[in-house]
CSV table of C-alpha atoms (C1' of nucleotides) in Angstrom, one decimal:
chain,number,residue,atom,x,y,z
A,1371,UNK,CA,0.0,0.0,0.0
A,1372,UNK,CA,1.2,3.3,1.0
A,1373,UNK,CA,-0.2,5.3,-2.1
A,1374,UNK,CA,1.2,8.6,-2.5
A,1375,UNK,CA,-1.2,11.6,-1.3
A,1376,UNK,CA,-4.3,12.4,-3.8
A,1377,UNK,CA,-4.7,15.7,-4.6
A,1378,UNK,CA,-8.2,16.7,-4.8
A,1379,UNK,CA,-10.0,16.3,-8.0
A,1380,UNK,CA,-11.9,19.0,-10.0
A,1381,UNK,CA,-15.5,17.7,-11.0
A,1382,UNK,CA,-14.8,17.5,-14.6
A,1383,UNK,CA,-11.5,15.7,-14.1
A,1384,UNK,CA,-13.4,12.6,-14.4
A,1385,UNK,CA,-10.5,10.7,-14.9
A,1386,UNK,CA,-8.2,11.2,-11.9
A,1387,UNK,CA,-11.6,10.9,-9.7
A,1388,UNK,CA,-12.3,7.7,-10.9
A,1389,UNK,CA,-8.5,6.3,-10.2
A,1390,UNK,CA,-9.0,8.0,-7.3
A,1391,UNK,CA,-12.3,6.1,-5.9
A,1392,UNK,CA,-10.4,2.8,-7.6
A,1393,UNK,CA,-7.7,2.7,-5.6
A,1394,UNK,CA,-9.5,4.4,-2.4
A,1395,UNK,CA,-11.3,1.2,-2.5
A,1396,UNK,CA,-8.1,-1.1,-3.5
A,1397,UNK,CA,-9.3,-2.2,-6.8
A,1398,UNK,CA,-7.1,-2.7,-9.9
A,1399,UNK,CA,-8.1,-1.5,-12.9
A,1400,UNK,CA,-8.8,-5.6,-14.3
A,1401,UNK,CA,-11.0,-6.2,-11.4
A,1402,UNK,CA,-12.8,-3.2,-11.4
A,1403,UNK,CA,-13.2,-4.2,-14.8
A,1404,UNK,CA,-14.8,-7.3,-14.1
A,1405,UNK,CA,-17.1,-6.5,-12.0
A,1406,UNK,CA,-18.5,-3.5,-14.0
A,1407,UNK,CA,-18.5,-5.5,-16.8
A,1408,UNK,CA,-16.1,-3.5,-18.9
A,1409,UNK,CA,-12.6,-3.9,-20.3
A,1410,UNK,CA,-10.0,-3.1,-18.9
A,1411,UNK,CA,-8.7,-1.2,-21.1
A,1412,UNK,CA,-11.5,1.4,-21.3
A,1413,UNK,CA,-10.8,2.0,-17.5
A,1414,UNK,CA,-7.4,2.5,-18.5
A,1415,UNK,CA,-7.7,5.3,-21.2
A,1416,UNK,CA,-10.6,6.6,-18.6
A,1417,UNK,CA,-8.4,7.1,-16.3
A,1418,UNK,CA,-5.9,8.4,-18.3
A,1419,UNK,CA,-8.5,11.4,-19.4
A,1420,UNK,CA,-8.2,10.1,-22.9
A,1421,UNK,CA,-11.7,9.5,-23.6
A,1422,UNK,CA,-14.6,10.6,-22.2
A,1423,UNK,CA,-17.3,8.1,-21.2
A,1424,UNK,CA,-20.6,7.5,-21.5
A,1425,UNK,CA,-22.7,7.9,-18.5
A,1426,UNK,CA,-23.9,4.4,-19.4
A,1427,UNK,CA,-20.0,3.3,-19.0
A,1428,UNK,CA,-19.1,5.1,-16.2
A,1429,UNK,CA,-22.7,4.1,-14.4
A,1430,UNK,CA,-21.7,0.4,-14.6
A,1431,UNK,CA,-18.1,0.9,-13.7
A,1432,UNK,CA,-19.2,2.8,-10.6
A,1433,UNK,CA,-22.0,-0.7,-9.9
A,1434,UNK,CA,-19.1,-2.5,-10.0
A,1435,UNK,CA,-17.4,-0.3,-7.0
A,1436,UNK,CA,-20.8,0.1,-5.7
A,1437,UNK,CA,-21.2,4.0,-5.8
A,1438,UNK,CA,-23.6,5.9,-7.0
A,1439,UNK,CA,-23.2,8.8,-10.0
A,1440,UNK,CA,-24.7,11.0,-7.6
A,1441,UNK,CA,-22.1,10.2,-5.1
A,1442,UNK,CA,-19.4,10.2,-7.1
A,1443,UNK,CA,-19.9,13.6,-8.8
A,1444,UNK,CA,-20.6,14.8,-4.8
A,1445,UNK,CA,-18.3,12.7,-2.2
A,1446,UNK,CA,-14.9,14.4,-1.5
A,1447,UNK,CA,-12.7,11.6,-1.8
A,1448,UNK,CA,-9.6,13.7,-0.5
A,1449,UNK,CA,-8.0,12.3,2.7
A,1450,UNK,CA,-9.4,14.5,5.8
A,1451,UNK,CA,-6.2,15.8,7.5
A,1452,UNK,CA,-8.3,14.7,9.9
A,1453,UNK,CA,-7.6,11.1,9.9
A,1454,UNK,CA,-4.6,10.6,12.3
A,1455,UNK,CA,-4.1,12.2,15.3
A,1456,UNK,CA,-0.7,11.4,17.3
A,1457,UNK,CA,-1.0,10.9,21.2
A,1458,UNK,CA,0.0,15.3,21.7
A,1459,UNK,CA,-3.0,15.5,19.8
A,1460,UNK,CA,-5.6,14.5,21.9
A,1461,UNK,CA,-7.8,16.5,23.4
A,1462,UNK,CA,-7.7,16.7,27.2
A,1463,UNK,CA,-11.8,17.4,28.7
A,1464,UNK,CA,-11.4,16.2,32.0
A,1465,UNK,CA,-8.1,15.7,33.7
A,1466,UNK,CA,-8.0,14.6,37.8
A,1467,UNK,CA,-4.6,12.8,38.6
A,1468,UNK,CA,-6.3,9.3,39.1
A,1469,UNK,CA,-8.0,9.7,35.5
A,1470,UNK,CA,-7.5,11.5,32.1
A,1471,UNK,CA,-9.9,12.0,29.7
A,1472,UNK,CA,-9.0,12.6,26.4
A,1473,UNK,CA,-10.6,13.5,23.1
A,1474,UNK,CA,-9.3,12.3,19.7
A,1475,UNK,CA,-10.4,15.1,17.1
A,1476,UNK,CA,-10.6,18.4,18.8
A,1477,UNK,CA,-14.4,18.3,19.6
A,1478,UNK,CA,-16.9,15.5,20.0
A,1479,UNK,CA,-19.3,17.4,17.0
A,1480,UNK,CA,-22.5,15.8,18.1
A,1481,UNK,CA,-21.7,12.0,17.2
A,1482,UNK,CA,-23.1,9.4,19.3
A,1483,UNK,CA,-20.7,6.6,19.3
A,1484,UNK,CA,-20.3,3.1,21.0
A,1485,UNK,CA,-16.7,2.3,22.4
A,1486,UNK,CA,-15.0,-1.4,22.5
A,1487,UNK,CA,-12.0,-2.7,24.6
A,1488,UNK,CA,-10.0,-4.8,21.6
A,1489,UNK,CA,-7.3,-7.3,21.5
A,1490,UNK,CA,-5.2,-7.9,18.5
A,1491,UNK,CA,-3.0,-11.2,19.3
A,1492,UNK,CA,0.4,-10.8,17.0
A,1493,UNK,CA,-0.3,-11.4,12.9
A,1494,UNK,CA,-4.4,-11.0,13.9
A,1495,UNK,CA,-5.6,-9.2,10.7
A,1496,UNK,CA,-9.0,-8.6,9.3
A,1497,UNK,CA,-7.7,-9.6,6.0
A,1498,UNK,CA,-7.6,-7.8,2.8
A,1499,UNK,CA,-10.9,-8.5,1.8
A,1500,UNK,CA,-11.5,-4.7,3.6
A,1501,UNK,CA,-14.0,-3.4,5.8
A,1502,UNK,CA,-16.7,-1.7,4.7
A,1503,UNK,CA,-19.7,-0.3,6.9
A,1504,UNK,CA,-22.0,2.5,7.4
A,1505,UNK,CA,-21.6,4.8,10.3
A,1506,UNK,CA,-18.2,6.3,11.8
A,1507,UNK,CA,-15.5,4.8,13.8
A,1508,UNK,CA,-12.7,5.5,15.9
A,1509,UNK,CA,-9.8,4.0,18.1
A,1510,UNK,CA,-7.2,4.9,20.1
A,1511,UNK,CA,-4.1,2.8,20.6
A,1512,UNK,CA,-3.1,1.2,24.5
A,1513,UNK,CA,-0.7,-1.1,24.0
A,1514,UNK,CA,1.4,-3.3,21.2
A,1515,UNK,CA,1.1,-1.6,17.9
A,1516,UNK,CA,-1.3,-1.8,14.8
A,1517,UNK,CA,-1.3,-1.3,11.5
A,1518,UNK,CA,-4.5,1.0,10.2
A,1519,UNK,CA,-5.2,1.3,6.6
A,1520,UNK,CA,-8.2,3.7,5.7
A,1521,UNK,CA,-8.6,4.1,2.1
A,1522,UNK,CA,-5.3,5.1,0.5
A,1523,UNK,CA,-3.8,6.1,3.9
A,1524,UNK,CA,-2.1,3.9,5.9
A,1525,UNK,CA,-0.3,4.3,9.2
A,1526,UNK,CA,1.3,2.4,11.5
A,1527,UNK,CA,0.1,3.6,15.0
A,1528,UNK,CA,1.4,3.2,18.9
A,1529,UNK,CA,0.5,3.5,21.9
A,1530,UNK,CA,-1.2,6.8,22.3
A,1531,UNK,CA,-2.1,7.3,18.4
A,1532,UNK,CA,-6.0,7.1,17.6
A,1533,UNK,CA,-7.4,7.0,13.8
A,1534,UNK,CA,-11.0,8.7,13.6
A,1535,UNK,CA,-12.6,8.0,9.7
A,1536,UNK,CA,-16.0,7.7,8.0
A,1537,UNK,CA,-16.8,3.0,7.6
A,1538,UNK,CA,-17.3,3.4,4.1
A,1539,UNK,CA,-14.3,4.1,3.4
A,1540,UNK,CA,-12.6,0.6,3.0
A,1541,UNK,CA,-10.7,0.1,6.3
A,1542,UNK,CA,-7.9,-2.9,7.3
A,1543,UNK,CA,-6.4,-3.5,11.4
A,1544,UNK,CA,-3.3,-5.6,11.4
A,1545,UNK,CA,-1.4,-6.5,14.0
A,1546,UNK,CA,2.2,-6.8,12.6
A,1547,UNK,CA,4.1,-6.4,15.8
A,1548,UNK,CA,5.5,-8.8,18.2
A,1549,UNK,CA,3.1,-8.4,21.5
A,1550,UNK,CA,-0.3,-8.4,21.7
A,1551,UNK,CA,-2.3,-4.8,20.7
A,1552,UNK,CA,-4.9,-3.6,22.9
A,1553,UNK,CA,-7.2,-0.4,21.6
A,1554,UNK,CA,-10.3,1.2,22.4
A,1555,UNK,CA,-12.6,1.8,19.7
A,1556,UNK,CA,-16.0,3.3,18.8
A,1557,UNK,CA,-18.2,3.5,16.3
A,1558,UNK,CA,-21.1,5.1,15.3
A,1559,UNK,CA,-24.6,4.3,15.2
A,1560,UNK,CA,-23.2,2.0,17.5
A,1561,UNK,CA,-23.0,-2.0,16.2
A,1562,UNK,CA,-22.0,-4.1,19.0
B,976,UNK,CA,-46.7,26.9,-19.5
B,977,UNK,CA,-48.4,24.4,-17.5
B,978,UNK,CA,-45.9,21.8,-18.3
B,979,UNK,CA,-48.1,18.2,-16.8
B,980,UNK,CA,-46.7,16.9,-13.7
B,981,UNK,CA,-43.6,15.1,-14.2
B,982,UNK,CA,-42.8,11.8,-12.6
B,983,UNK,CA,-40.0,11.2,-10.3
B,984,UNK,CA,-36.7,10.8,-12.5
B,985,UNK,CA,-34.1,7.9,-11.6
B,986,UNK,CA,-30.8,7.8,-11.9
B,987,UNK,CA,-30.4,6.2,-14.7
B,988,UNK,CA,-33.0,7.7,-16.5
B,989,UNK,CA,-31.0,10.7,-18.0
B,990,UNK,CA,-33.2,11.6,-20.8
B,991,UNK,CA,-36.1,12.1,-18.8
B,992,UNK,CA,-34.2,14.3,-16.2
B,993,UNK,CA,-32.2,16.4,-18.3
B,994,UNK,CA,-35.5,17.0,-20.2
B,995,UNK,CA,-37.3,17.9,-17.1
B,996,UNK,CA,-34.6,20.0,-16.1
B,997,UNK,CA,-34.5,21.9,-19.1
B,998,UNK,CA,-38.2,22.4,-19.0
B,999,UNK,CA,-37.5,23.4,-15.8
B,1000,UNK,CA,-35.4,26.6,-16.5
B,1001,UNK,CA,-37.4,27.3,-19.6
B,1002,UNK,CA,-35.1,26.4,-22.5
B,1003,UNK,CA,-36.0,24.7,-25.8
B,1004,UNK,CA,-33.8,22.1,-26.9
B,1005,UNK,CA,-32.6,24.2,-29.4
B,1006,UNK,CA,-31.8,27.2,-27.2
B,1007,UNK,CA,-30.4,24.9,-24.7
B,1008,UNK,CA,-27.9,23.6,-27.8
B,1009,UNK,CA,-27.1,26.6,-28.7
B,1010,UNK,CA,-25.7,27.8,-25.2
B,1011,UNK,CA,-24.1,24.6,-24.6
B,1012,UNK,CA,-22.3,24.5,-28.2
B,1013,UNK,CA,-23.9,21.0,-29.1
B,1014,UNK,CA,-26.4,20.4,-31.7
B,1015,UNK,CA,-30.3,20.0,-31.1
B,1016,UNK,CA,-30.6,16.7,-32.4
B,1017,UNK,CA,-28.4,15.3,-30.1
B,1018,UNK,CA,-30.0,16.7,-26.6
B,1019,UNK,CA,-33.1,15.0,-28.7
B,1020,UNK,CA,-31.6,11.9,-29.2
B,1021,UNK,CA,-30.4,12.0,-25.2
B,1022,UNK,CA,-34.1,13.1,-23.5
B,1023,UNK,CA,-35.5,10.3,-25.8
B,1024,UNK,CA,-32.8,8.0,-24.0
B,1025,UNK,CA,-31.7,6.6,-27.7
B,1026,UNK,CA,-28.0,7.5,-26.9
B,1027,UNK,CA,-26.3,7.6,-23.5
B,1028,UNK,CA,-24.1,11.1,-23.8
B,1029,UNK,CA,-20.5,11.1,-23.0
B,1030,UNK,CA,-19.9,13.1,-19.9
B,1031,UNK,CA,-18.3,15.6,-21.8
B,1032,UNK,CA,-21.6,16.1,-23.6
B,1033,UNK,CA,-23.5,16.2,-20.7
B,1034,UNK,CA,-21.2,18.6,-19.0
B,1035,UNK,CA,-20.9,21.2,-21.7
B,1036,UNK,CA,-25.2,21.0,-22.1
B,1037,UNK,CA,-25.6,21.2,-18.1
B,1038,UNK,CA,-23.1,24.1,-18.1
B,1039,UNK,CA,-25.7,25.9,-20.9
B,1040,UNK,CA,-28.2,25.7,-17.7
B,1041,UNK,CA,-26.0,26.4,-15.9
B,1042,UNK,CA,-26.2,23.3,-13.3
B,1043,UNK,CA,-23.0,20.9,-12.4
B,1044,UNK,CA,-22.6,17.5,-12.8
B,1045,UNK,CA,-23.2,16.9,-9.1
B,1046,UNK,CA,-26.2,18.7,-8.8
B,1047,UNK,CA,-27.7,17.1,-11.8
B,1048,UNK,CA,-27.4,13.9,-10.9
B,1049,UNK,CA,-27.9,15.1,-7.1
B,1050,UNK,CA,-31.3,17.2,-6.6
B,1051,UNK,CA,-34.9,16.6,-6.8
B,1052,UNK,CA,-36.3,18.0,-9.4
B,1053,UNK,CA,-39.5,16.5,-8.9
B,1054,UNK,CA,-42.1,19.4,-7.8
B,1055,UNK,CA,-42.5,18.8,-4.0
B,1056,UNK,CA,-45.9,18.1,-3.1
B,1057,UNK,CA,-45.8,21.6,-0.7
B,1058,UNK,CA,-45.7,24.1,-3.0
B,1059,UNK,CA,-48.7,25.7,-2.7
B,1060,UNK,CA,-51.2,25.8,0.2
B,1061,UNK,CA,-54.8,27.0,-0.4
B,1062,UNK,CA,-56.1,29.0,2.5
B,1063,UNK,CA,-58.0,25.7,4.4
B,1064,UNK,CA,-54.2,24.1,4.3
B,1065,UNK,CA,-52.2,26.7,6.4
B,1066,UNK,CA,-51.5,25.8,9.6
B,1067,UNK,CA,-53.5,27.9,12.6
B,1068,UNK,CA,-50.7,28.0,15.3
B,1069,UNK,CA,-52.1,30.6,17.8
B,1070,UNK,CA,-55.7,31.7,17.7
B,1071,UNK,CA,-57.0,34.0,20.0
B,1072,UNK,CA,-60.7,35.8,19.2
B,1073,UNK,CA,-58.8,38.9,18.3
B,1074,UNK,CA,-55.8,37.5,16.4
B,1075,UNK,CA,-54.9,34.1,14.1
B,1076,UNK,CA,-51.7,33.0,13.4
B,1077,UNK,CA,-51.6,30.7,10.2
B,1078,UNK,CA,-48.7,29.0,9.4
B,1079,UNK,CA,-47.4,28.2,5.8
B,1080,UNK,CA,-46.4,24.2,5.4
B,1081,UNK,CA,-47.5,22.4,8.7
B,1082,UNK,CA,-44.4,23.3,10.8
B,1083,UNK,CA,-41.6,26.2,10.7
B,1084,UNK,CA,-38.4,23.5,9.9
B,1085,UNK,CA,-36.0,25.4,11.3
B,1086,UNK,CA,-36.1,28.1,8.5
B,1087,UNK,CA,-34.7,32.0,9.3
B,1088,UNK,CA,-36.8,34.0,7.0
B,1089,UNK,CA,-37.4,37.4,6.4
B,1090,UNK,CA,-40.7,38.5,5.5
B,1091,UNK,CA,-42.0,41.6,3.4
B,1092,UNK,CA,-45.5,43.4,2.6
B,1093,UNK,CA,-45.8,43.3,-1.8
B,1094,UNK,CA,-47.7,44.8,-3.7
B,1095,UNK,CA,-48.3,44.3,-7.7
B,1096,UNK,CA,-50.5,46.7,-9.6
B,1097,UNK,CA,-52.5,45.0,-12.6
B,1098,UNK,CA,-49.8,44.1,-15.3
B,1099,UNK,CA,-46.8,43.9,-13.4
B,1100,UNK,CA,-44.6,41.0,-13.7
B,1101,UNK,CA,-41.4,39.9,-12.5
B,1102,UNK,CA,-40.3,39.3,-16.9
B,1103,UNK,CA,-39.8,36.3,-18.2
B,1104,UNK,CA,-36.1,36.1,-17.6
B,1105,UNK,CA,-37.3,33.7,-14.6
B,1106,UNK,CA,-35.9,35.0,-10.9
B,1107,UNK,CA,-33.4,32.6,-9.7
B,1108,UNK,CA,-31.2,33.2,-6.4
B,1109,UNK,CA,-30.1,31.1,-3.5
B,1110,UNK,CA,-32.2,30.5,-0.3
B,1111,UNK,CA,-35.6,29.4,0.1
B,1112,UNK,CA,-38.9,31.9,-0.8
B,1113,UNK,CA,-42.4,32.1,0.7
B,1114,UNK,CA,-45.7,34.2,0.4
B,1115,UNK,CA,-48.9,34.5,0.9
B,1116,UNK,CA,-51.7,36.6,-0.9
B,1117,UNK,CA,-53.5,39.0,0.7
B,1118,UNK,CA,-55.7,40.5,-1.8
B,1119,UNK,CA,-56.3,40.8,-5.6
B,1120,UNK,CA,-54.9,37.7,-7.6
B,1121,UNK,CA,-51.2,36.9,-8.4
B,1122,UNK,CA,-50.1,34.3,-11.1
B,1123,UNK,CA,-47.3,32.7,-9.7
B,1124,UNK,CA,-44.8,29.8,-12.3
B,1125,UNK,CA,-42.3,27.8,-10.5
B,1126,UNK,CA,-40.3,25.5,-12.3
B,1127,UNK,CA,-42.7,23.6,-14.7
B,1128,UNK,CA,-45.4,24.6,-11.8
B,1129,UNK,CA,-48.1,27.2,-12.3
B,1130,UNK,CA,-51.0,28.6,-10.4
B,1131,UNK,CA,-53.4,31.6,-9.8
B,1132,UNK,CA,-53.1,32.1,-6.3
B,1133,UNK,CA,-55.7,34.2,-4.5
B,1134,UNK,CA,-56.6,35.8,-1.1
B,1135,UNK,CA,-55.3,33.2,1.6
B,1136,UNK,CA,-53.7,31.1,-0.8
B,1137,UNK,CA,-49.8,30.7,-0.4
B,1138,UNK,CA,-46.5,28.8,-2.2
B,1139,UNK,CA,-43.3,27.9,-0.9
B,1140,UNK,CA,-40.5,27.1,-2.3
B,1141,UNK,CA,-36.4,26.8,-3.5
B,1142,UNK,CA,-35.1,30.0,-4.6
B,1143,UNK,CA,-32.9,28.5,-6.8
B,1144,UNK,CA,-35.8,27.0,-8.7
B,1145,UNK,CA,-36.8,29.5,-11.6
B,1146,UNK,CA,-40.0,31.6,-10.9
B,1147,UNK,CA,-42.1,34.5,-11.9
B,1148,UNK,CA,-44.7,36.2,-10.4
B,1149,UNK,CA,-47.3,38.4,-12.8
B,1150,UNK,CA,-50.6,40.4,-12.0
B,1151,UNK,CA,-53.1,39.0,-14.7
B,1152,UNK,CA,-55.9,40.6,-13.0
B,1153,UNK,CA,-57.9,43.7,-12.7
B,1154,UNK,CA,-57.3,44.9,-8.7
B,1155,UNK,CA,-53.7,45.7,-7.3
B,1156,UNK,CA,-52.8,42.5,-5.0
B,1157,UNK,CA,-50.9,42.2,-2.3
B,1158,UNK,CA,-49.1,39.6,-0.6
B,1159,UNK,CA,-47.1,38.9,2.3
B,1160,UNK,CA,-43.5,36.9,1.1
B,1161,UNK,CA,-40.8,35.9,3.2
B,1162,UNK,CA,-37.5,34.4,2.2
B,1163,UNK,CA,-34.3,33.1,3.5
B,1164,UNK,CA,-31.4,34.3,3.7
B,1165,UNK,CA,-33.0,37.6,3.9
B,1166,UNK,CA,-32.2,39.5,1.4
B,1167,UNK,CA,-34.0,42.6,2.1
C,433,DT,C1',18.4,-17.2,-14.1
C,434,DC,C1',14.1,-18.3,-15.9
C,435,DC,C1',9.4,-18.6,-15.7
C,436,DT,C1',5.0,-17.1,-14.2
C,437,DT,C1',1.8,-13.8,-12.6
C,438,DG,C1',-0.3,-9.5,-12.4
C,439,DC,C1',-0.2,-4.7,-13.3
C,440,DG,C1',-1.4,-0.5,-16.5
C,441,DT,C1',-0.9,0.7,-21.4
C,442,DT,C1',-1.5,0.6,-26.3
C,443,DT,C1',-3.4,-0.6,-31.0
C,444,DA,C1',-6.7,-1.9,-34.5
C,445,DG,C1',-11.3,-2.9,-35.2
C,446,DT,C1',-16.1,-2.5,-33.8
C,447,DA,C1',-19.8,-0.1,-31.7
C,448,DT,C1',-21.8,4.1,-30.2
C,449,DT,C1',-22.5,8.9,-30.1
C,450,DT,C1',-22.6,13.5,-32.4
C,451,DT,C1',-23.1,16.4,-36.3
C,452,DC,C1',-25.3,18.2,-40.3
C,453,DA,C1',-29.1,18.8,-42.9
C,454,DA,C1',-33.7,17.9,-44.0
C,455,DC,C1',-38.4,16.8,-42.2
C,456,DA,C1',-43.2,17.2,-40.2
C,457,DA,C1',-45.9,19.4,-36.8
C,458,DT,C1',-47.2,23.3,-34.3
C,459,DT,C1',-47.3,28.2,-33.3
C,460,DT,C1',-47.0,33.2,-34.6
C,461,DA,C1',-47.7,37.0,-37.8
C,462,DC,C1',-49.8,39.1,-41.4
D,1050,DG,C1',-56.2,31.6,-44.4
D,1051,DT,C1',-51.5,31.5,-45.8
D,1052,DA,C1',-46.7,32.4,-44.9
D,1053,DA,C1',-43.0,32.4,-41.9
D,1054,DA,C1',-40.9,31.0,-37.8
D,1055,DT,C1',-40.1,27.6,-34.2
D,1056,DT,C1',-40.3,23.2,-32.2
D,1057,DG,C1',-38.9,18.3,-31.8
D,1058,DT,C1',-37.5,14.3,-34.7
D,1059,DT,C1',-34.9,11.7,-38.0
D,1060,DG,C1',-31.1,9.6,-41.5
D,1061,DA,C1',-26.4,9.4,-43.3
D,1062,DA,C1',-21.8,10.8,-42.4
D,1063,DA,C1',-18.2,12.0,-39.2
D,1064,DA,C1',-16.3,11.8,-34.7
D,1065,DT,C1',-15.7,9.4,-30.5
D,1066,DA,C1',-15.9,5.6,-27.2
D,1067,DC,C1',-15.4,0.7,-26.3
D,1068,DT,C1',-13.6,-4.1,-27.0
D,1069,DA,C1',-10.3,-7.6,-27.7
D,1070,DA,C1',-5.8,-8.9,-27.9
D,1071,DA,C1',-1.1,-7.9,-27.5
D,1072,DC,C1',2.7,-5.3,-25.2
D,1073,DG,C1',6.2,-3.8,-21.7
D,1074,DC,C1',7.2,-3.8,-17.1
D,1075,DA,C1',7.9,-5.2,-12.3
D,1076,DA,C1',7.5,-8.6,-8.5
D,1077,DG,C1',7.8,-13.3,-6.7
D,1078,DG,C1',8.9,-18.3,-6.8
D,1079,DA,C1',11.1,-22.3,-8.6
DNA sequence: TCCTTGCGTTTAGTATTTTCAACAATTTAC
DNA sequence: GTAAATTGTTGAAAATACTAAACGCAAGGA
């Protein structure tokens, strides 16, 4: 992984968008094709800004993703700076010296969110098949570390870090350290 | 005018949208071709759903509106069922024997509006260069007759009746009869 | 090293869209 | 009423998009 930053993309810069959403959701440009039922190829010179294609094209290539026209002429697809906070970046509400409290993302801006104790056991991974769900989610890291991949970002994050990202964005946890990762999590409309 | 009702439009159904659309804002198909530097016969050949346009195409017609890609593909252009109220439909939020309070539309949603006393003599009219701005626009007739057209939408409104609706839909308001009339309007952002 | 696999790209041919021009139907003007 | 203008539609030619197959390249595995 590790895809270099996206700029963002201009509404009529249909091409870029599209490579863009492709890889956002880790598809190659074959198996994007195959499930669209499409070429290749026409992704290819798509993407490349060398043709212009017909909604009916572009509506089954975005089926194949799923997504929506209207989505994809709306959604911003570039990364929130918002994404990855580090430890320093918290936010302290409510500090007493037996207890801290602190906030990842500034403000809590009126999301109601459920919150998990998890254990990653070293090599655990939710595989590369990646999650997708509606709502929002967020963690912050104990113990061990973990490897978070959210779209085209990915980050590996210790102790201290937190991720905070939208769950239909395509979203991996591995554990690719050598002790066992604890985090706390939460997620919103809450699932569990 | 008095364009029928037109059905709710798809997604996928671009012929039918961009041809309520452009009936929307007034344009012939020819106008509409001429603006956006295509031919007539092909924005026939797309509102007839015989050709599925490039997005090219359909970006350099929808600029002729002007609308974007998003917002084509994005709003509702199907008339809201709460346009117009007659007088029996307003809401009565506050009677007392000396004063009644009617509101337009069942329940204030939240909306800031700014209000304002009209009045048209017989003859005036807003031209047919339909208004168009941003915000949201309500009235309500106090006396005399108005003719009021909003999007493909028209009616002869008269003492007690009322419309609300999108700024950014077209509209026109005209005096067709033989008394001055006056209205009470109110619209958001104020702009007045 | 060689082979295989998978990636995005390219090219030539086919399919589709768009233009241009003419048409029929309706409206406007005289 | 007739003529002129305007509207949406259509057919053949030109332009553009899409497919199918091959290419070059890079990454793993014997």
């Amino acid at each position: 992984m590790s895809v270099p930053l996206p700029a963002e993309t201009s509404t009529d810069d249909i091409g870029t968008r599209l490579k863009l959403v492709r890889q956002i959701f880790g598809l190659t440009q074959r198996e994007l094709a195959r499930r669209a039922g499409v070429t290749n190829g026409a992704i290819s010179l798509i993407e490349q800004n060398r043709v212009s294609p017909s909604i009916s094209s572009l509506k089954k290539i975005l089926d194949g993703i799923p997504l929506t026209l209207a989505d994809f002429f709306t959604l911003d697809f570039s990364p929130s700076d918002e994404v990855f906070f580090t430890a320093a970046e918290l936010t302290e509400i409510a500090y007493q010296p037996e207890m801290s409290m602190r906030l990842v993302g500034r403000k809590a801006k009126g999301r109601a969110l459920g919150m998990l104790r998890e254990t990653y056991q070293p090599g655990a991974d939710t595989g590369d098949t990646m999650l997708r769900h509606e709502g929002e989610e967020c963690g912050i890291i104990v113990s061990g570390s973990l490897t978070v991949t959210v779209g085209v970002q990915e980050r590996v994050l210790n102790p201290g870090d937190a991720y905070y990202f939208r769950s239909d964005i395509p979203h991996r946890f591995r554990n690719q350290g050598e002790e066992p990762c604890v985090l706390i999590s939460a997620n919103s409309p809450p699932t569990f």
